[in-house]
mmCIF file of C-alpha atoms and ligand atoms in Angstrom:
data_model
loop_
_atom_site.group_PDB
_atom_site.id
_atom_site.type_symbol
_atom_site.label_atom_id
_atom_site.label_comp_id
_atom_site.label_asym_id
_atom_site.label_seq_id
_atom_site.Cartn_x
_atom_site.Cartn_y
_atom_site.Cartn_z
ATOM 1 C CA MET A 18 -2.697 -14.662 5.077
ATOM 2 C CA ALA A 19 -3.620 -14.983 1.460
ATOM 3 C CA LEU A 20 -4.638 -12.816 -1.423
ATOM 4 C CA ARG A 21 -8.114 -13.585 -2.666
ATOM 5 C CA ARG A 22 -9.827 -12.928 -5.966
ATOM 6 C CA VAL A 23 -12.066 -9.856 -5.992
ATOM 7 C CA LEU A 24 -15.383 -10.364 -7.797
ATOM 8 C CA ARG A 25 -16.104 -7.974 -10.667
ATOM 9 C CA ILE A 26 -19.140 -5.912 -11.517
ATOM 10 C CA ASP A 27 -18.506 -6.476 -15.229
ATOM 11 C CA ASN A 28 -18.570 -10.274 -14.877
ATOM 12 C CA GLU A 29 -22.097 -11.655 -15.028
ATOM 13 C CA GLU A 30 -21.595 -14.543 -12.603
ATOM 14 C CA ASP A 31 -19.669 -12.338 -10.163
ATOM 15 C CA LYS A 32 -22.332 -9.654 -10.353
ATOM 16 C CA LYS A 33 -25.050 -12.091 -9.253
ATOM 17 C CA VAL A 34 -23.105 -12.649 -6.024
ATOM 18 C CA LEU A 35 -22.355 -8.925 -5.588
ATOM 19 C CA LYS A 36 -26.074 -8.179 -5.949
ATOM 20 C CA MET A 37 -27.097 -10.584 -3.174
ATOM 21 C CA PRO A 38 -27.897 -9.070 0.223
ATOM 22 C CA SER A 39 -25.521 -10.401 2.881
ATOM 23 C CA ARG A 40 -26.612 -12.207 6.030
ATOM 24 C CA PRO A 41 -25.673 -10.960 9.502
ATOM 25 C CA VAL A 42 -22.612 -12.480 11.177
ATOM 26 C CA LYS A 43 -23.229 -14.526 14.319
ATOM 27 C CA LEU A 44 -20.483 -13.876 16.849
ATOM 28 C CA PRO A 45 -18.229 -15.358 18.045
ATOM 29 C CA ASP A 46 -16.939 -16.828 14.790
ATOM 30 C CA ARG A 47 -13.498 -18.442 14.899
ATOM 31 C CA GLU A 48 -13.108 -18.436 11.125
ATOM 32 C CA LEU A 49 -13.510 -14.681 10.848
ATOM 33 C CA LYS A 50 -10.010 -13.664 11.964
ATOM 34 C CA ARG A 51 -8.345 -15.324 8.989
ATOM 35 C CA LEU A 52 -10.904 -13.906 6.553
ATOM 36 C CA ILE A 53 -10.368 -10.394 7.950
ATOM 37 C CA ALA A 54 -6.579 -10.732 7.551
ATOM 38 C CA ASP A 55 -7.079 -11.866 3.944
ATOM 39 C CA MET A 56 -9.431 -8.952 3.310
ATOM 40 C CA PHE A 57 -6.864 -6.402 4.532
ATOM 41 C CA GLU A 58 -4.122 -8.051 2.492
ATOM 42 C CA THR A 59 -6.270 -8.144 -0.656
ATOM 43 C CA MET A 60 -7.388 -4.536 -0.118
ATOM 44 C CA HIS A 61 -3.843 -3.207 0.418
ATOM 45 C CA GLU A 62 -2.513 -5.141 -2.592
ATOM 46 C CA ALA A 63 -5.120 -3.413 -4.766
ATOM 47 C CA ASN A 64 -4.427 0.000 -3.162
ATOM 48 C CA GLY A 65 -8.012 0.179 -1.927
ATOM 49 C CA VAL A 66 -9.384 1.900 1.167
ATOM 50 C CA GLY A 67 -12.189 -0.582 1.780
ATOM 51 C CA LEU A 68 -13.394 -4.083 0.961
ATOM 52 C CA ALA A 69 -16.603 -5.920 1.740
ATOM 53 C CA ALA A 70 -16.854 -9.711 2.242
ATOM 54 C CA PRO A 71 -19.302 -10.182 -0.671
ATOM 55 C CA GLN A 72 -16.577 -8.840 -2.980
ATOM 56 C CA LEU A 73 -14.712 -12.054 -2.145
ATOM 57 C CA GLY A 74 -17.831 -14.125 -2.789
ATOM 58 C CA ILE A 75 -18.761 -14.406 0.885
ATOM 59 C CA ASN A 76 -22.187 -12.925 1.539
ATOM 60 C CA ILE A 77 -21.842 -11.959 5.186
ATOM 61 C CA GLN A 78 -22.157 -8.517 6.766
ATOM 62 C CA LEU A 79 -18.484 -7.772 7.209
ATOM 63 C CA CYS A 80 -16.293 -5.076 5.712
ATOM 64 C CA VAL A 81 -12.866 -3.614 6.349
ATOM 65 C CA ILE A 82 -11.679 -0.052 5.860
ATOM 66 C CA GLY A 83 -8.114 1.234 5.783
ATOM 67 C CA ILE A 84 -7.528 4.969 5.600
ATOM 68 C CA PRO A 85 -3.903 5.760 4.739
ATOM 69 C CA ALA A 86 -1.814 7.991 6.966
ATOM 70 C CA ASP A 87 -1.944 11.689 6.158
ATOM 71 C CA LEU A 88 1.553 12.775 5.156
ATOM 72 C CA GLU A 89 2.739 16.337 4.817
ATOM 73 C CA GLU A 90 5.916 17.423 3.125
ATOM 74 C CA GLN A 91 7.841 20.023 5.077
ATOM 75 C CA GLU A 92 9.827 22.923 3.643
ATOM 76 C CA ASP A 93 13.079 21.031 4.158
ATOM 77 C CA GLY A 94 11.723 18.142 2.067
ATOM 78 C CA SER A 95 11.173 15.793 4.995
ATOM 79 C CA VAL A 96 7.798 14.094 5.320
ATOM 80 C CA VAL A 97 5.815 14.272 8.539
ATOM 81 C CA GLU A 98 2.846 12.074 9.415
ATOM 82 C CA VAL A 99 0.118 14.520 10.485
ATOM 83 C CA ALA A 100 -2.500 11.809 11.035
ATOM 84 C CA PRO A 101 -1.855 8.081 11.498
ATOM 85 C CA ALA A 102 -3.365 5.368 9.296
ATOM 86 C CA GLU A 103 -6.707 4.099 10.550
ATOM 87 C CA GLU A 104 -8.073 0.575 10.184
ATOM 88 C CA TYR A 105 -11.609 -0.555 10.910
ATOM 89 C CA VAL A 106 -13.317 -3.929 10.929
ATOM 90 C CA LEU A 107 -17.069 -3.431 10.752
ATOM 91 C CA ILE A 108 -19.245 -6.444 11.554
ATOM 92 C CA ASN A 109 -23.012 -6.132 11.042
ATOM 93 C CA PRO A 110 -22.688 -2.372 10.439
ATOM 94 C CA LYS A 111 -25.791 -0.190 10.395
ATOM 95 C CA ILE A 112 -25.848 3.465 9.430
ATOM 96 C CA VAL A 113 -28.014 4.947 12.177
ATOM 97 C CA LYS A 114 -27.719 8.639 11.355
ATOM 98 C CA THR A 115 -26.713 10.722 8.350
ATOM 99 C CA SER A 116 -25.988 14.372 7.696
ATOM 100 C CA GLY A 117 -28.980 14.335 5.356
ATOM 101 C CA ASP A 118 -27.199 16.465 2.785
ATOM 102 C CA GLU A 119 -25.670 15.285 -0.427
ATOM 103 C CA VAL A 120 -22.207 15.732 -1.838
ATOM 104 C CA MET A 121 -21.043 14.504 -5.211
ATOM 105 C CA ARG A 122 -17.741 12.729 -5.279
ATOM 106 C CA GLN A 123 -15.760 10.765 -7.768
ATOM 107 C CA GLU A 124 -15.843 7.179 -6.617
ATOM 108 C CA GLY A 125 -14.490 3.836 -7.713
ATOM 109 C CA CYS A 126 -14.623 0.226 -6.535
ATOM 110 C CA LEU A 127 -12.160 -2.660 -6.371
ATOM 111 C CA SER A 128 -14.825 -4.691 -8.197
ATOM 112 C CA LEU A 129 -14.472 -2.400 -11.220
ATOM 113 C CA PRO A 130 -10.776 -1.458 -11.290
ATOM 114 C CA GLY A 131 -9.878 1.765 -13.050
ATOM 115 C CA TRP A 132 -13.448 3.041 -13.422
ATOM 116 C CA TYR A 133 -14.729 6.103 -11.589
ATOM 117 C CA GLY A 134 -18.013 7.982 -11.611
ATOM 118 C CA ASP A 135 -19.802 10.750 -9.676
ATOM 119 C CA VAL A 136 -21.796 9.313 -6.772
ATOM 120 C CA PRO A 137 -23.987 11.280 -4.330
ATOM 121 C CA ARG A 138 -23.076 10.635 -0.673
ATOM 122 C CA HIS A 139 -23.893 12.100 2.717
ATOM 123 C CA SER A 140 -21.090 14.278 4.065
ATOM 124 C CA TRP A 141 -21.098 12.287 7.308
ATOM 125 C CA VAL A 142 -22.689 9.169 8.773
ATOM 126 C CA THR A 143 -22.912 7.601 12.206
ATOM 127 C CA VAL A 144 -22.458 3.845 12.052
ATOM 128 C CA GLU A 145 -23.105 1.155 14.635
ATOM 129 C CA TYR A 146 -21.267 -2.133 14.306
ATOM 130 C CA GLN A 147 -19.861 -5.063 16.240
ATOM 131 C CA GLU A 148 -16.245 -5.818 16.934
ATOM 132 C CA LEU A 149 -14.840 -9.319 16.566
ATOM 133 C CA ASN A 150 -15.391 -9.871 20.307
ATOM 134 C CA GLY A 151 -19.060 -9.047 19.858
ATOM 135 C CA LYS A 152 -18.844 -5.625 21.501
ATOM 136 C CA LEU A 153 -21.190 -3.034 20.022
ATOM 137 C CA ARG A 154 -19.416 0.116 18.851
ATOM 138 C CA ARG A 155 -20.586 3.403 17.447
ATOM 139 C CA LEU A 156 -18.563 5.643 15.167
ATOM 140 C CA ARG A 157 -20.048 9.131 15.301
ATOM 141 C CA LYS A 158 -20.170 11.553 12.397
ATOM 142 C CA ALA A 159 -17.548 9.803 10.284
ATOM 143 C CA ASP A 160 -16.745 12.177 7.433
ATOM 144 C CA GLY A 161 -14.301 12.653 4.595
ATOM 145 C CA LEU A 162 -12.778 9.537 3.073
ATOM 146 C CA LEU A 163 -13.801 7.414 6.087
ATOM 147 C CA GLY A 164 -17.440 8.522 5.855
ATOM 148 C CA TRP A 165 -17.597 7.827 2.127
ATOM 149 C CA ALA A 166 -15.882 4.451 2.472
ATOM 150 C CA ILE A 167 -18.391 3.406 5.163
ATOM 151 C CA GLN A 168 -21.326 4.320 2.901
ATOM 152 C CA HIS A 169 -19.776 2.491 -0.052
ATOM 153 C CA GLU A 170 -18.972 -0.682 1.919
ATOM 154 C CA VAL A 171 -22.312 -0.838 3.748
ATOM 155 C CA ASP A 172 -23.983 -0.582 0.326
ATOM 156 C CA HIS A 173 -22.038 -3.678 -0.763
ATOM 157 C CA LEU A 174 -23.572 -5.589 2.154
ATOM 158 C CA HIS A 175 -27.008 -4.768 0.745
ATOM 159 C CA GLY A 176 -26.090 -5.658 -2.814
ATOM 160 C CA VAL A 177 -25.924 -2.024 -3.905
ATOM 161 C CA LEU A 178 -23.114 -1.128 -6.336
ATOM 162 C CA PHE A 179 -21.706 2.354 -6.862
ATOM 163 C CA THR A 180 -22.453 2.120 -10.576
ATOM 164 C CA GLU A 181 -26.176 2.000 -9.728
ATOM 165 C CA LEU A 182 -25.979 5.268 -7.791
ATOM 166 C CA ILE A 183 -24.431 7.279 -10.602
ATOM 167 C CA ARG A 184 -27.071 9.647 -11.978
ATOM 168 C CA ASP A 185 -25.036 11.026 -14.839
ATOM 169 C CA LEU A 186 -23.518 7.985 -16.528
ATOM 170 C CA SER A 187 -21.326 10.213 -18.699
ATOM 171 C CA THR A 188 -19.229 10.707 -15.537
ATOM 172 C CA LEU A 189 -18.412 6.954 -15.459
ATOM 173 C CA ARG A 190 -15.010 6.681 -17.083
ATOM 174 C CA ASP A 191 -12.061 4.327 -17.227
ATOM 175 C CA LEU A 192 -9.370 6.536 -15.698
ATOM 176 C CA SER A 193 -6.701 3.837 -15.918
ATOM 177 C CA LYS A 194 -6.317 4.825 -19.571
ATOM 178 C CA GLU A 195 -6.047 8.512 -18.774
ATOM 179 C CA ASP A 196 -3.111 10.397 -17.393
ATOM 180 C CA VAL A 197 -4.623 11.481 -14.089
ATOM 181 C CA GLU A 198 -3.652 11.191 -10.494
ATOM 182 C CA THR A 199 -5.111 8.072 -8.898
ATOM 183 C CA VAL A 200 -8.148 8.548 -6.696
ATOM 184 C CA GLU A 201 -8.660 6.406 -3.600
ATOM 185 C CA THR A 202 -10.775 3.347 -4.324
ATOM 186 C CA PRO A 203 -13.091 1.830 -1.761
HETATM 187 NI NI1 NI B 301 -16.685 -1.368 -3.791
#
């Protein structure tokens, strides 16, 4: 496995690649396994919850998502895992159904580290995608962090960046310079 460089929205050359729509993946693809491992490693290193292949300069319809385990501190100070970590590899994902509503959430991106802004998202989405073995899968009514990460990553595959979805640009701020608790970054 290897760490790879993540392209940046605030770099003109990088942005050209990030803005390109990605082509569908033709399965089987023997090279994909290594790329997926690198994507997870790069995502975890940056404390992200999602990463799309075009963010590494590879314009194919592939993204990974890693939702951290839900930990709960007990009265005696011990920590209990109430929900395990979840990892997804989405190949050729398509959002086939949405809740239709809109929720505003503070969102960031590994291609613009430290910056967060208010982005409108559906509260849940149903996504269809392929697994590495080519099998078609459907994830129904994914909500919460998973649902938002799916919407953010699928946007990347169409060249859509979260900064373009922000309606009130005064909400876009560099939080790395402020003393706030870190928000999850897809
Ligand atoms: Ni992103």
